[in-house]
Coordinates of C-alpha atoms in Angstrom, one line a residue:
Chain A
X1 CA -17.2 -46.7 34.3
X2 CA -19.9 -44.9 31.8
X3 CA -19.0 -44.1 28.2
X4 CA -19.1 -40.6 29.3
X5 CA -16.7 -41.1 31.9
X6 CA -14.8 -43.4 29.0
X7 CA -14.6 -40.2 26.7
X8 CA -13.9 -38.0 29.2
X9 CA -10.7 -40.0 29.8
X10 CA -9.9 -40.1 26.0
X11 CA -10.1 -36.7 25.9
X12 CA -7.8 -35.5 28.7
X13 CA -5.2 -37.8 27.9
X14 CA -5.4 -37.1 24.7
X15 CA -5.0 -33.6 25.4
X16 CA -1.7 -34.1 27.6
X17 CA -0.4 -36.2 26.1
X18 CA -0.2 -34.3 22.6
X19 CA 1.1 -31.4 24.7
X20 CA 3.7 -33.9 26.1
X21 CA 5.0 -35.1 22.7
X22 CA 4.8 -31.4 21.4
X23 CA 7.1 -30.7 24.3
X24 CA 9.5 -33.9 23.4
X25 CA 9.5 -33.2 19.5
X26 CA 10.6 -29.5 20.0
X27 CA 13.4 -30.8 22.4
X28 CA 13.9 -33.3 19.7
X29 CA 14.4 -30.8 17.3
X30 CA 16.9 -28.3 19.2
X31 CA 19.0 -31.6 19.8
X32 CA 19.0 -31.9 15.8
X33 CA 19.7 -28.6 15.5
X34 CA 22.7 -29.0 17.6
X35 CA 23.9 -31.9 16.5
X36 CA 24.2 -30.1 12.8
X37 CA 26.9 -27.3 11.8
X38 CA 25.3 -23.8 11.4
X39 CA 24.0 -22.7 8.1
X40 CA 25.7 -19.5 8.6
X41 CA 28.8 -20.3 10.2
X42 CA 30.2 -16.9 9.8
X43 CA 27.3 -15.2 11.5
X44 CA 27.2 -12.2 9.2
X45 CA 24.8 -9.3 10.3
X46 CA 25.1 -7.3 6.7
X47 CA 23.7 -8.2 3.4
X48 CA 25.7 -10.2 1.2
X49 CA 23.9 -8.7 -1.9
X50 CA 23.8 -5.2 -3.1
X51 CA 26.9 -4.3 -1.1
X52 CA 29.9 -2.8 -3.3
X53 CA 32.5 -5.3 -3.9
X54 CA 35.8 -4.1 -5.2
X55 CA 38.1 -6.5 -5.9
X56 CA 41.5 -6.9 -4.1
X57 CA 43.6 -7.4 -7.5
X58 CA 41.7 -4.4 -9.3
X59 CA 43.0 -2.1 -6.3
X60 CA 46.8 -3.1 -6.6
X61 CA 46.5 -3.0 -10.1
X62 CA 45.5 0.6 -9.9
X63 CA 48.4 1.1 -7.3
X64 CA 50.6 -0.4 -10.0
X65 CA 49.1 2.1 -12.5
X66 CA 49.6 5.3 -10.5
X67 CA 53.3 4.4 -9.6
Chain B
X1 CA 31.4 -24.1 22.5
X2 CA 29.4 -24.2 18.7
X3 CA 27.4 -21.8 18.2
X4 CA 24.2 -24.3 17.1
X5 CA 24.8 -26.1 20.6
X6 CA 24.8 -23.4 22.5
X7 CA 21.7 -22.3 20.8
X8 CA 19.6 -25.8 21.5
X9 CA 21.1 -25.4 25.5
X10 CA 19.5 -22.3 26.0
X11 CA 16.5 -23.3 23.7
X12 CA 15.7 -26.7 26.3
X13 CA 17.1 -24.4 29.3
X14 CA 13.9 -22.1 27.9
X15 CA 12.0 -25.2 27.9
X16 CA 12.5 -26.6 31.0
X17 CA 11.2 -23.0 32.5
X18 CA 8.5 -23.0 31.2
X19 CA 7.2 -26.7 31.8
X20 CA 8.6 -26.0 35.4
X21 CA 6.6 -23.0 35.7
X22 CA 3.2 -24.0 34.6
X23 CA 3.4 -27.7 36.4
X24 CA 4.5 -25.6 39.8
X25 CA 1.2 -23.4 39.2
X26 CA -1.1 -26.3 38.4
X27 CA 0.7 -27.9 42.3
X28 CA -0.3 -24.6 44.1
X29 CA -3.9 -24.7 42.5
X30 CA -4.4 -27.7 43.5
X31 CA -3.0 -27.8 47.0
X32 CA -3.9 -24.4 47.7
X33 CA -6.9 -23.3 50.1
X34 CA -10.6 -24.0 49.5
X35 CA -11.7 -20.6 48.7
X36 CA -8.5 -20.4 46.6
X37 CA -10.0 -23.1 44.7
X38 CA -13.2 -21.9 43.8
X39 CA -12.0 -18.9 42.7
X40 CA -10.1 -21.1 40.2
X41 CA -13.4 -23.1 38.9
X42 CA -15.0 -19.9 38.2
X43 CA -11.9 -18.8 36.4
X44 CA -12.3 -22.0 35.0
X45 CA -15.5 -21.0 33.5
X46 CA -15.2 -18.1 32.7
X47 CA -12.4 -18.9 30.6
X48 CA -14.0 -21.5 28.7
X49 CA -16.0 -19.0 28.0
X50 CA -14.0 -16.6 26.5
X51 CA -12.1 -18.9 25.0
X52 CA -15.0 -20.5 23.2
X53 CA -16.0 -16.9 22.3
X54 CA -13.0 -15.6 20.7
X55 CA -13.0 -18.9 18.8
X56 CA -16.5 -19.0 17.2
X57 CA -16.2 -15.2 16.3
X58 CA -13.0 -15.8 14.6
X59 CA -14.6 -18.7 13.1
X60 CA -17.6 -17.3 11.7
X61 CA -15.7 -14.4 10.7
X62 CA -13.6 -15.8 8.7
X63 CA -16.4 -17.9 7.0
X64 CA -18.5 -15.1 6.5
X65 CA -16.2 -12.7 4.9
X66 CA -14.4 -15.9 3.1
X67 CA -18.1 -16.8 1.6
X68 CA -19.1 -13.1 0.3
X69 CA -15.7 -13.2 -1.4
X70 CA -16.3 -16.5 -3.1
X71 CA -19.4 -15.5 -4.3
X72 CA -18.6 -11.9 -5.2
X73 CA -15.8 -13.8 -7.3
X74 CA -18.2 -16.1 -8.6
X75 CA -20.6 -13.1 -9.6
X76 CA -17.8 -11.2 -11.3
X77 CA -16.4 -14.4 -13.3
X78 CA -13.5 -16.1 -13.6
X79 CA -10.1 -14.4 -15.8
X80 CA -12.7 -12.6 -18.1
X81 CA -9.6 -10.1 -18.9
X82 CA -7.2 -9.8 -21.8
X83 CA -5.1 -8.3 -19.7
X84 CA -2.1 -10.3 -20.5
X85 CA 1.8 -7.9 -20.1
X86 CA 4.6 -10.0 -19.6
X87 CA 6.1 -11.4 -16.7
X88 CA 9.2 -12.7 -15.2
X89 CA 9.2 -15.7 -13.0
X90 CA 11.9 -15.6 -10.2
X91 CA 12.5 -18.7 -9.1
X92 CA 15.1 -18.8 -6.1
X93 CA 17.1 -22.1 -5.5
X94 CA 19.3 -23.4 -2.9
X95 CA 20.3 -27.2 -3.1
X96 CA 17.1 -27.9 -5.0
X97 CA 18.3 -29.9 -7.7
X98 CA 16.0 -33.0 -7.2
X99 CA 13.0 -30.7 -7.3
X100 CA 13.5 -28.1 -9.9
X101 CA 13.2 -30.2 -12.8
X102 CA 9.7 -30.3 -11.9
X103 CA 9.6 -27.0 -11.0
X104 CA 11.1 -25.2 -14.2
X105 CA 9.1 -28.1 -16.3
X106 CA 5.3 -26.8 -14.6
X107 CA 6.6 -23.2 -16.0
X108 CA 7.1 -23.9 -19.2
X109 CA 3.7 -25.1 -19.4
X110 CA 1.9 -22.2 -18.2
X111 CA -0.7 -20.8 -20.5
X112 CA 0.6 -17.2 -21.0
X113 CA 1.7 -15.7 -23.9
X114 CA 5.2 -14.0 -22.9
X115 CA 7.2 -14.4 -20.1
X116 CA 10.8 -15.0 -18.6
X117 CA 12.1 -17.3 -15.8
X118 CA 14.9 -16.3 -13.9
X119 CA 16.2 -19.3 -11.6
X120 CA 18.7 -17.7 -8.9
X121 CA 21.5 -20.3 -7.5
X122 CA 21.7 -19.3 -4.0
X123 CA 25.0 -20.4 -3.9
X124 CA 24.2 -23.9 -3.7
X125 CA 26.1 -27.3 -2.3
X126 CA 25.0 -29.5 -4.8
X127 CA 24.6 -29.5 -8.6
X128 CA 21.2 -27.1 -8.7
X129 CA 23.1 -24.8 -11.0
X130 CA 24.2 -27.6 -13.2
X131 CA 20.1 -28.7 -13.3
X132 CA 19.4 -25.4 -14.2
X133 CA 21.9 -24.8 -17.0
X134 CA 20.0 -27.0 -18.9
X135 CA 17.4 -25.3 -19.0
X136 CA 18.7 -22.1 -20.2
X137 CA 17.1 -20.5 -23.9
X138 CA 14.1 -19.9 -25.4
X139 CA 11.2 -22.5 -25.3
X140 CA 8.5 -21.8 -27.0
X141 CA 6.7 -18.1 -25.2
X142 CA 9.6 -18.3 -22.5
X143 CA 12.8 -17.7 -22.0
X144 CA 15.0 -19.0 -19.1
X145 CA 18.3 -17.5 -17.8
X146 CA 20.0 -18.4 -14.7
X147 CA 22.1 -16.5 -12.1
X148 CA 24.2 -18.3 -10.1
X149 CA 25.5 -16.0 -6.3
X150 CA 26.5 -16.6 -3.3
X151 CA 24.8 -17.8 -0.7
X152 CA 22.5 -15.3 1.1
X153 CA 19.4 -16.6 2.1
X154 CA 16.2 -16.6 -0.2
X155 CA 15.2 -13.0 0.3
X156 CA 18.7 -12.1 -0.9
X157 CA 18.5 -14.4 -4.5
X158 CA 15.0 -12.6 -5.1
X159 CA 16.2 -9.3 -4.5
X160 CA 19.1 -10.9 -6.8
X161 CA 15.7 -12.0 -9.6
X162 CA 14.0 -8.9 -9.1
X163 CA 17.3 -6.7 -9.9
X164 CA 17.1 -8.8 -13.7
X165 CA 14.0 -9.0 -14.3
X166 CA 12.8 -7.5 -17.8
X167 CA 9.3 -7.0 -17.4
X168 CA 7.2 -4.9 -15.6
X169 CA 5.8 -7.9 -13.2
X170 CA 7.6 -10.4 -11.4
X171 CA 6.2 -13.8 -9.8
X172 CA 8.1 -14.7 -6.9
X173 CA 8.0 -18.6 -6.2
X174 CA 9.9 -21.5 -4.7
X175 CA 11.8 -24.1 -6.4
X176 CA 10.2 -27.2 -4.7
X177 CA 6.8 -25.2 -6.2
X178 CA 4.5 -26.4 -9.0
X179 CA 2.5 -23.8 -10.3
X180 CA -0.7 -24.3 -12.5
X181 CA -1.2 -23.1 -15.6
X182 CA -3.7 -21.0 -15.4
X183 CA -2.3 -19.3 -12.6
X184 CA -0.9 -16.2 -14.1
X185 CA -4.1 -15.6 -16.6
X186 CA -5.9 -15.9 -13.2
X187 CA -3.6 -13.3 -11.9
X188 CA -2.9 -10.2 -14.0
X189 CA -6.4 -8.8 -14.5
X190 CA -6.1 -7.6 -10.9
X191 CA -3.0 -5.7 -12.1
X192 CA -5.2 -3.6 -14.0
X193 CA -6.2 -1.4 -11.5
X194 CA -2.8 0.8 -10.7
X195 CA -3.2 0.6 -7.0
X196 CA -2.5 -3.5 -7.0
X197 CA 1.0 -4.2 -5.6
X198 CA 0.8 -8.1 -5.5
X199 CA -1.6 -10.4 -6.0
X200 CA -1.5 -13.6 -3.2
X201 CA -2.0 -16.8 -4.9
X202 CA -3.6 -20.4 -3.7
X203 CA -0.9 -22.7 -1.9
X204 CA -1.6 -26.2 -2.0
X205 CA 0.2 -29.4 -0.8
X206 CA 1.2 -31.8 -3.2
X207 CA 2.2 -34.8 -1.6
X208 CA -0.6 -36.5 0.1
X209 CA 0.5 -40.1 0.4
X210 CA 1.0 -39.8 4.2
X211 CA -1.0 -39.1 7.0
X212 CA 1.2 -35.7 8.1
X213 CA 0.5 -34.1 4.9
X214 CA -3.2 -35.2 4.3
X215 CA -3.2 -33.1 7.8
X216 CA -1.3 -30.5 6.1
X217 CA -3.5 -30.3 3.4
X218 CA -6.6 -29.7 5.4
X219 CA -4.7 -27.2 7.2
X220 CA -3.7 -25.3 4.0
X221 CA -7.1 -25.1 3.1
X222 CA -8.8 -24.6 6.4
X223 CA -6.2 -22.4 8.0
X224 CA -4.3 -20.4 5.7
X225 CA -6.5 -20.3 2.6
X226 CA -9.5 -19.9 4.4
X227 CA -8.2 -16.5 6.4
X228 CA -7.0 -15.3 3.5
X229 CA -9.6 -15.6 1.2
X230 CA -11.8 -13.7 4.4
X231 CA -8.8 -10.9 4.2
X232 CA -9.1 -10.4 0.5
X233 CA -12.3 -9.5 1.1
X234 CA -11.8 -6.6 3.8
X235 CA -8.7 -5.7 1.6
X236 CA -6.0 -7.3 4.4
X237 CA -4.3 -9.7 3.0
X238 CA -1.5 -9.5 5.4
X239 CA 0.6 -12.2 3.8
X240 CA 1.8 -12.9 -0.2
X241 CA 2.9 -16.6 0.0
X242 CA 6.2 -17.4 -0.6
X243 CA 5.3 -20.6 -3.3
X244 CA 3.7 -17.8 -5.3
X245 CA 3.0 -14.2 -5.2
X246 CA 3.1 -12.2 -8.3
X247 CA 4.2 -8.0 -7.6
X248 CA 4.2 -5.2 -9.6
X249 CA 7.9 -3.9 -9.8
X250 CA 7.7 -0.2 -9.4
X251 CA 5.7 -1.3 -5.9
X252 CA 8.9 -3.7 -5.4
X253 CA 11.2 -0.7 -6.3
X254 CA 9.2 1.4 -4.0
X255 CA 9.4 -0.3 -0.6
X256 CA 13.2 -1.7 -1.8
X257 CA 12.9 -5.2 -2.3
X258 CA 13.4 -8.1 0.2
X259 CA 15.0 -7.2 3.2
X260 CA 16.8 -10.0 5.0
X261 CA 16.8 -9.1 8.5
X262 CA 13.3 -11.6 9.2
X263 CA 13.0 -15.1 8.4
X264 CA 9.8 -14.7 7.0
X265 CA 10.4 -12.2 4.2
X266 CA 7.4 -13.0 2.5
X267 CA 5.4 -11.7 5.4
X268 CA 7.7 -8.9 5.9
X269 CA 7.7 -8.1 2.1
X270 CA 4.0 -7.6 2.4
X271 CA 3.9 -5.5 5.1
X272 CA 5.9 -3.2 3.5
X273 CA 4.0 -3.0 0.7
X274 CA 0.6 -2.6 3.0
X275 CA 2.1 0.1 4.8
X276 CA 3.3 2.1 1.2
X277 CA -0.5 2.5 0.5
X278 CA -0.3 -0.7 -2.5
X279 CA -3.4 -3.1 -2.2
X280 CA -3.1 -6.8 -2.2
X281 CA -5.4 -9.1 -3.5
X282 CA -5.9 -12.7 -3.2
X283 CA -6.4 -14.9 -6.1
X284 CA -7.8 -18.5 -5.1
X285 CA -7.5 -19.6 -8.7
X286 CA -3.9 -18.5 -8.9
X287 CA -2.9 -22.5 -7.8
X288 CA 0.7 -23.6 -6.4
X289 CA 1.0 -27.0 -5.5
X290 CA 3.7 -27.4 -2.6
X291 CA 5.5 -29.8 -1.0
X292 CA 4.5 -30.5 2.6
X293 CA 7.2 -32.1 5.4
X294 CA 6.8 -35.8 5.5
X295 CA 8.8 -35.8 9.1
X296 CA 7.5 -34.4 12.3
X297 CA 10.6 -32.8 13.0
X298 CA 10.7 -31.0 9.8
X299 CA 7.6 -29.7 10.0
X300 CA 8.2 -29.0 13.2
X301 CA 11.4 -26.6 11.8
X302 CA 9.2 -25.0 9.0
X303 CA 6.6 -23.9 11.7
X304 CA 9.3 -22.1 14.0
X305 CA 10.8 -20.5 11.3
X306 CA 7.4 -19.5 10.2
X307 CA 6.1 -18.0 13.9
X308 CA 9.6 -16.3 14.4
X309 CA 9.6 -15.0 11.1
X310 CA 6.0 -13.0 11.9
X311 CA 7.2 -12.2 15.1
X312 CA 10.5 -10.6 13.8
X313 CA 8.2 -8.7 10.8
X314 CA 5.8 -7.6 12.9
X315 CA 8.4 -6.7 15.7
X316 CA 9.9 -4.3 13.2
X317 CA 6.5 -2.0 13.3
X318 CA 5.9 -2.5 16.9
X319 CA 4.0 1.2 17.1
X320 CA 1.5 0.2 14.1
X321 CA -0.4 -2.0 16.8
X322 CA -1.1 0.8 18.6
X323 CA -2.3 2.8 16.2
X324 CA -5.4 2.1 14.1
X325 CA -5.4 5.0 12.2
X326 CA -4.6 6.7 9.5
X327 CA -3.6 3.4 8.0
X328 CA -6.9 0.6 9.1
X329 CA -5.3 -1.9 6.5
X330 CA -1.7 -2.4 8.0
X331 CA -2.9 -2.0 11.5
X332 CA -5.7 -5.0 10.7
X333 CA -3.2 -6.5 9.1
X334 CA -0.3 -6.1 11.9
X335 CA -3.3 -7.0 14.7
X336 CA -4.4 -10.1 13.0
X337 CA -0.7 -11.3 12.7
X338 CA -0.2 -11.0 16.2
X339 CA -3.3 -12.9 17.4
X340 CA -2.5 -16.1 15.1
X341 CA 0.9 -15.6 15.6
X342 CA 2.0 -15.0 19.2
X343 CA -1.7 -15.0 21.4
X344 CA -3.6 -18.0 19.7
X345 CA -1.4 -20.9 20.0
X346 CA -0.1 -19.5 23.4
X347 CA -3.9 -19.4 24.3
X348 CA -5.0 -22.6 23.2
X349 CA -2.1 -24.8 24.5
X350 CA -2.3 -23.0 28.2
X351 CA -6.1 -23.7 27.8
X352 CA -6.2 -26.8 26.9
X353 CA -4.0 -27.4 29.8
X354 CA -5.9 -25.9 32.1
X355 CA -9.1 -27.6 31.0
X356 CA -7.7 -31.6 31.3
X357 CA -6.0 -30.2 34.9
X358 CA -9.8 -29.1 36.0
X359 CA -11.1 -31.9 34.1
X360 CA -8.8 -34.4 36.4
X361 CA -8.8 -32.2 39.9
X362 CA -12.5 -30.8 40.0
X363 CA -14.7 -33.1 38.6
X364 CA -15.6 -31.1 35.7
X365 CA -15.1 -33.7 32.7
X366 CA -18.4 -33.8 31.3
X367 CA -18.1 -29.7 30.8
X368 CA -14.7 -30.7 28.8
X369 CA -16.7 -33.3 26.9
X370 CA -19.3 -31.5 25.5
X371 CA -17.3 -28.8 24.4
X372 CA -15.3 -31.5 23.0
X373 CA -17.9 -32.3 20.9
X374 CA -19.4 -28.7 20.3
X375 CA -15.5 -27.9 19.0
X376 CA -14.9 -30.9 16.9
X377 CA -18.6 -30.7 15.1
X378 CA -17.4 -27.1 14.2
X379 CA -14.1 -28.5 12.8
X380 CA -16.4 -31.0 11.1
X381 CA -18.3 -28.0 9.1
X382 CA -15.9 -25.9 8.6
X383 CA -13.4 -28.2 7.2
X384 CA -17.3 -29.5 4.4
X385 CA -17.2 -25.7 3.6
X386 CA -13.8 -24.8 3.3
X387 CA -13.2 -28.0 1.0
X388 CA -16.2 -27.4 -1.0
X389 CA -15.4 -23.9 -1.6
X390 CA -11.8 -25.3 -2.6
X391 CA -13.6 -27.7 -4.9
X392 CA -11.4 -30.3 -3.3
X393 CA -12.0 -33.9 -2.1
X394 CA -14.1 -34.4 0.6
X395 CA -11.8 -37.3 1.8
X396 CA -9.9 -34.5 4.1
X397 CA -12.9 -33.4 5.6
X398 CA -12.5 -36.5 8.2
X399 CA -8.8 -35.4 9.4
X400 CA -10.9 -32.2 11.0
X401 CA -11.6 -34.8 14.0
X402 CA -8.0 -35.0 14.7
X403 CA -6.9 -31.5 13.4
X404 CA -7.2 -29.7 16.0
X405 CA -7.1 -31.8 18.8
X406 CA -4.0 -33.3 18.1
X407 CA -2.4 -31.8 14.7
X408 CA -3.0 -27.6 15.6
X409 CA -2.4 -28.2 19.1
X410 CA 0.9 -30.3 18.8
X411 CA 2.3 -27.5 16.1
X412 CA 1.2 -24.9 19.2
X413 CA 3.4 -25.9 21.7
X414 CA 6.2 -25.1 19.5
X415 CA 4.5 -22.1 18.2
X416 CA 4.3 -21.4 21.6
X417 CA 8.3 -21.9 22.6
X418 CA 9.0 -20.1 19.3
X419 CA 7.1 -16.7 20.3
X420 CA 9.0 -17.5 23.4
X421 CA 12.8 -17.1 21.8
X422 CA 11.7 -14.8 19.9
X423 CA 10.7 -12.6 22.7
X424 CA 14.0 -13.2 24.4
X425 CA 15.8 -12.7 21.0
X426 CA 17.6 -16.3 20.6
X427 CA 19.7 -16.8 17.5
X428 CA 18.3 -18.9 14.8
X429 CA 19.4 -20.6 11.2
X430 CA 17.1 -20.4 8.3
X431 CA 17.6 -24.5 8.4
X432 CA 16.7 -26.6 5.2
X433 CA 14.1 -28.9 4.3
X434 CA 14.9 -32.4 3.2
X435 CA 12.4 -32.6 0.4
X436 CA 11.4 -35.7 -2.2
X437 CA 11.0 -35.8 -5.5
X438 CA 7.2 -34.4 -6.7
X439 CA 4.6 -36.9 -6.2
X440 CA 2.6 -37.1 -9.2
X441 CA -0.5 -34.9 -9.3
X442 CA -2.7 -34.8 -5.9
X443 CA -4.3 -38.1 -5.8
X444 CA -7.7 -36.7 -4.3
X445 CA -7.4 -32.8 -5.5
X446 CA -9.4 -32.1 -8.2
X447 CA -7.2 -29.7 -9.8

């Protein structure tokens, strides 16, 4: 076997084998990702800021007021 | 079923098709009929081809336009302004108590004569809001106040900063950020001409004790300063990074804020702005040191966020791609997005691929090995100018060897499955970084 033939080798498993272990980490990662609770359990779709928030006790006590 | 393990099912079910997919196309090349196969080996070629093409033009076109505006900067002088209004500092926090010590300590040392920092408690878990209570008052030319909300996600505790801030300006950061102290004298001159919505500052990474984030570091510099510094010079600066990115408000005010349906609102954020008719410029002395992932699989999370982010921001103006004009800018901006994003890691893993295959089937190794050699002597220069330009140390420039041969094509393949879900719309968590406490000052940067 020549160097060239040598660094040819390094070179294409180098190649697979970094897309191999790219493949394995990102599995890797969606296992994590399983294994962990969501961040946003809830799964809200609107926006939790600027949205009007009354309060719950501020709308009896204006109930209270008007009867 | 959870929600998260459902998720990671489909994600590997995703997988799995696509490994199956490409390794059944590689068995038919190979097993299928002669003239089949030549047909292939001038593909093969003519790929290469292409491939090497669309490489060195993006190459030398980004260190072309990156070189006229170093020295057009270096013509003009650095921070020769006056030009000094106040600012506020927004500095958005979720479960970074061991970090923003450091953090809210590098602010109060910026050289700047007035200016508020606003430090946003995104509802945390642990005792961030605690850490940053004792910071609140006045020390010396700035004041710090602290909002505490709940949790929302960071575009929601900016939007949260921006909707306190006092002065006309607002630098948006992140709270495991160290900015220099220069950075905002560097910064507000450009503010000075009315059309300037943000100015894009220099992200660097902090933490360079390990081999991952000496990598990271040459990929800061190489990969996302470099373009940028090439788009400030065209005037497409088609991202205002996250660790620092200093706005005017009424643009802020203009295009609404943050919005919070991408996971990459700084990229969205800028678009916006872009498409409103506001310039961006970048600032390469505006310096934020950063904290890089020491763990593959956390770096591995940052980068998916990042390419799904993109795809979701640019996904939101679909119809710009197609349309150059009236607006060059955005649709430069929106074009180059999608190449780095979606089309260049999808193209360089498959090719890559589809090199070694023909390298192993047909013979054709020694065509692999020189342009091996061609690609990594490029890497080589590019990574001497880059860091010169940078003024950094010239101990990163080996890691180009490596870079892209293993470090930018091992952060493709997930760049690759990301664009991937993204296309087929999977659901996704924001996910949080474990982080360390703040090395002390970038052993081998010179800043």
């Amino acid at each position: 076997m020549t160097v060239i033939d040598l660094l040819i080798m390094i070179i294409v498993v180098t190649i697979l084998v970094t897309i191999a272990l790219g493949v394995m980490t990102y599995i890797a990662y969606k296992l994590r990702l399983a294994r962990r609770p969501s961040q946003y359990a809830n799964e809200t779709s609107t926006a939790q800021y600027f949205v009007l928030h009354e309060p719950a006790d501020l709308s009896e006590a204006s109930e209270a007021d008007a009867t | 079923m959870p929600v998260a393990r459902n998720r990671a099912l489909i994600s590997i079910f995703v997988i799995a098709a696509v490994v199956s997919a490409s390794a059944l196309f590689i068995y038919w090349a190979v097993h299928s009929p002669l003239q089949v196969q030549r047909f292939l080996v001038r593909l093969v070629l003519i790929s290469l081809i292409i491939f090497l093409a669309i490489l060195f033009i993006r190459y030398f076109a980004l260190l072309w336009f990156g070189y006229l505006q170093h020295t057009e900067k270096t013509i003009r002088g650095r921070g020769a302004s006056d030009f000094a209004p106040p600012v506020t500092v927004i500095v958005p926090a979720y479960n970074e108590a061991r970090l923003l010590d450091d953090a809210i300590a590098a602010l109060l040392a910026l050289d700047y004569p007035t200016y508020e920092v606003i430090i946003v408690d995104d509802g945390s878990t642990d005792n961030t809001a605690t850490v940053a209570r004792r910071w609140e008052g006045r020390h010396g030319n700035a004041a710090v106040r602290v909002l505490t909300k709940a949790n929302g996600g960071k575009a929601t505790a900016l939007n949260t900063g921006i909707a306190h801030a006092r002065y006309a300006f607002v630098l948006c950061m992140d709270a495991d950020s160290w900015i220099e102290p220069q950075t905002l004298h560097a910064v507000m001159p450009h503010f000075i001409d009315p059309s300037v919505g943000a100015v894009a500052g220099n992200v660097k990474i902090a933490n360079r004790d390990h081999w991952l984030t000496r990598l990271q570091a040459l990929e800061y510099i190489e990969g996302l300063n470099m373009p940028r510094r090439a788009q400030g010079f065209i005037g497409a600066v088609n991202i205002v990074p996250g660790p620092v990115g200093v706005f005017r408000i009424e643009a802020l005010e203009e295009v609404g804020g943050y919005d919070i349906d991408t996971f990459a609102e700084d990229a969205d954020l800028t678009l916006k702005l872009i498409s409103a008719g506001w310039k961006i410029i970048y600032e390469d002395s505006a310096v934020t040191w950063t904290q890089g992932p020491t763990n593959v699989l956390d770096l591995i999370q940052q980068r998916y966020r990042w390419t799904r982010g993109i795809l979701q921001a640019i996904g939101k103006r679909k119809q710009i791609l197609l349309r150059p004009f009236p607006d060059f800018p955005l649709w430069l901006s929106a074009i180059e997005m999608t190449f780095e994003g979606i089309l260049w890691p999808v193209l360089n893993v498959y090719a890559h691929l589809f090199f070694a295959v023909v390298a192993l089937v047909y013979g054709m190794g020694e065509l692999l090995l020189y342009w091996w050699i061609l690609l990594t002597l490029l890497d080589l220069v590019v990574a001497l100018i880059t860091v010169s330009m940078e003024e950094e140390s010239l101990s990163l420039v080996p890691y180009a060897i490596i870079y892209r041969f293993f470090f930018i094509l091992f952060l493709d393949v997930t760049k690759t499955f990301a664009a991937i879900e993204e296309a087929l719309n999977l659901g996704m968590d924001w996910g949080k970084l474990r982080r360390i406490a703040f090395a002390p000052a970038a052993e081998d940067g010179s800043q």
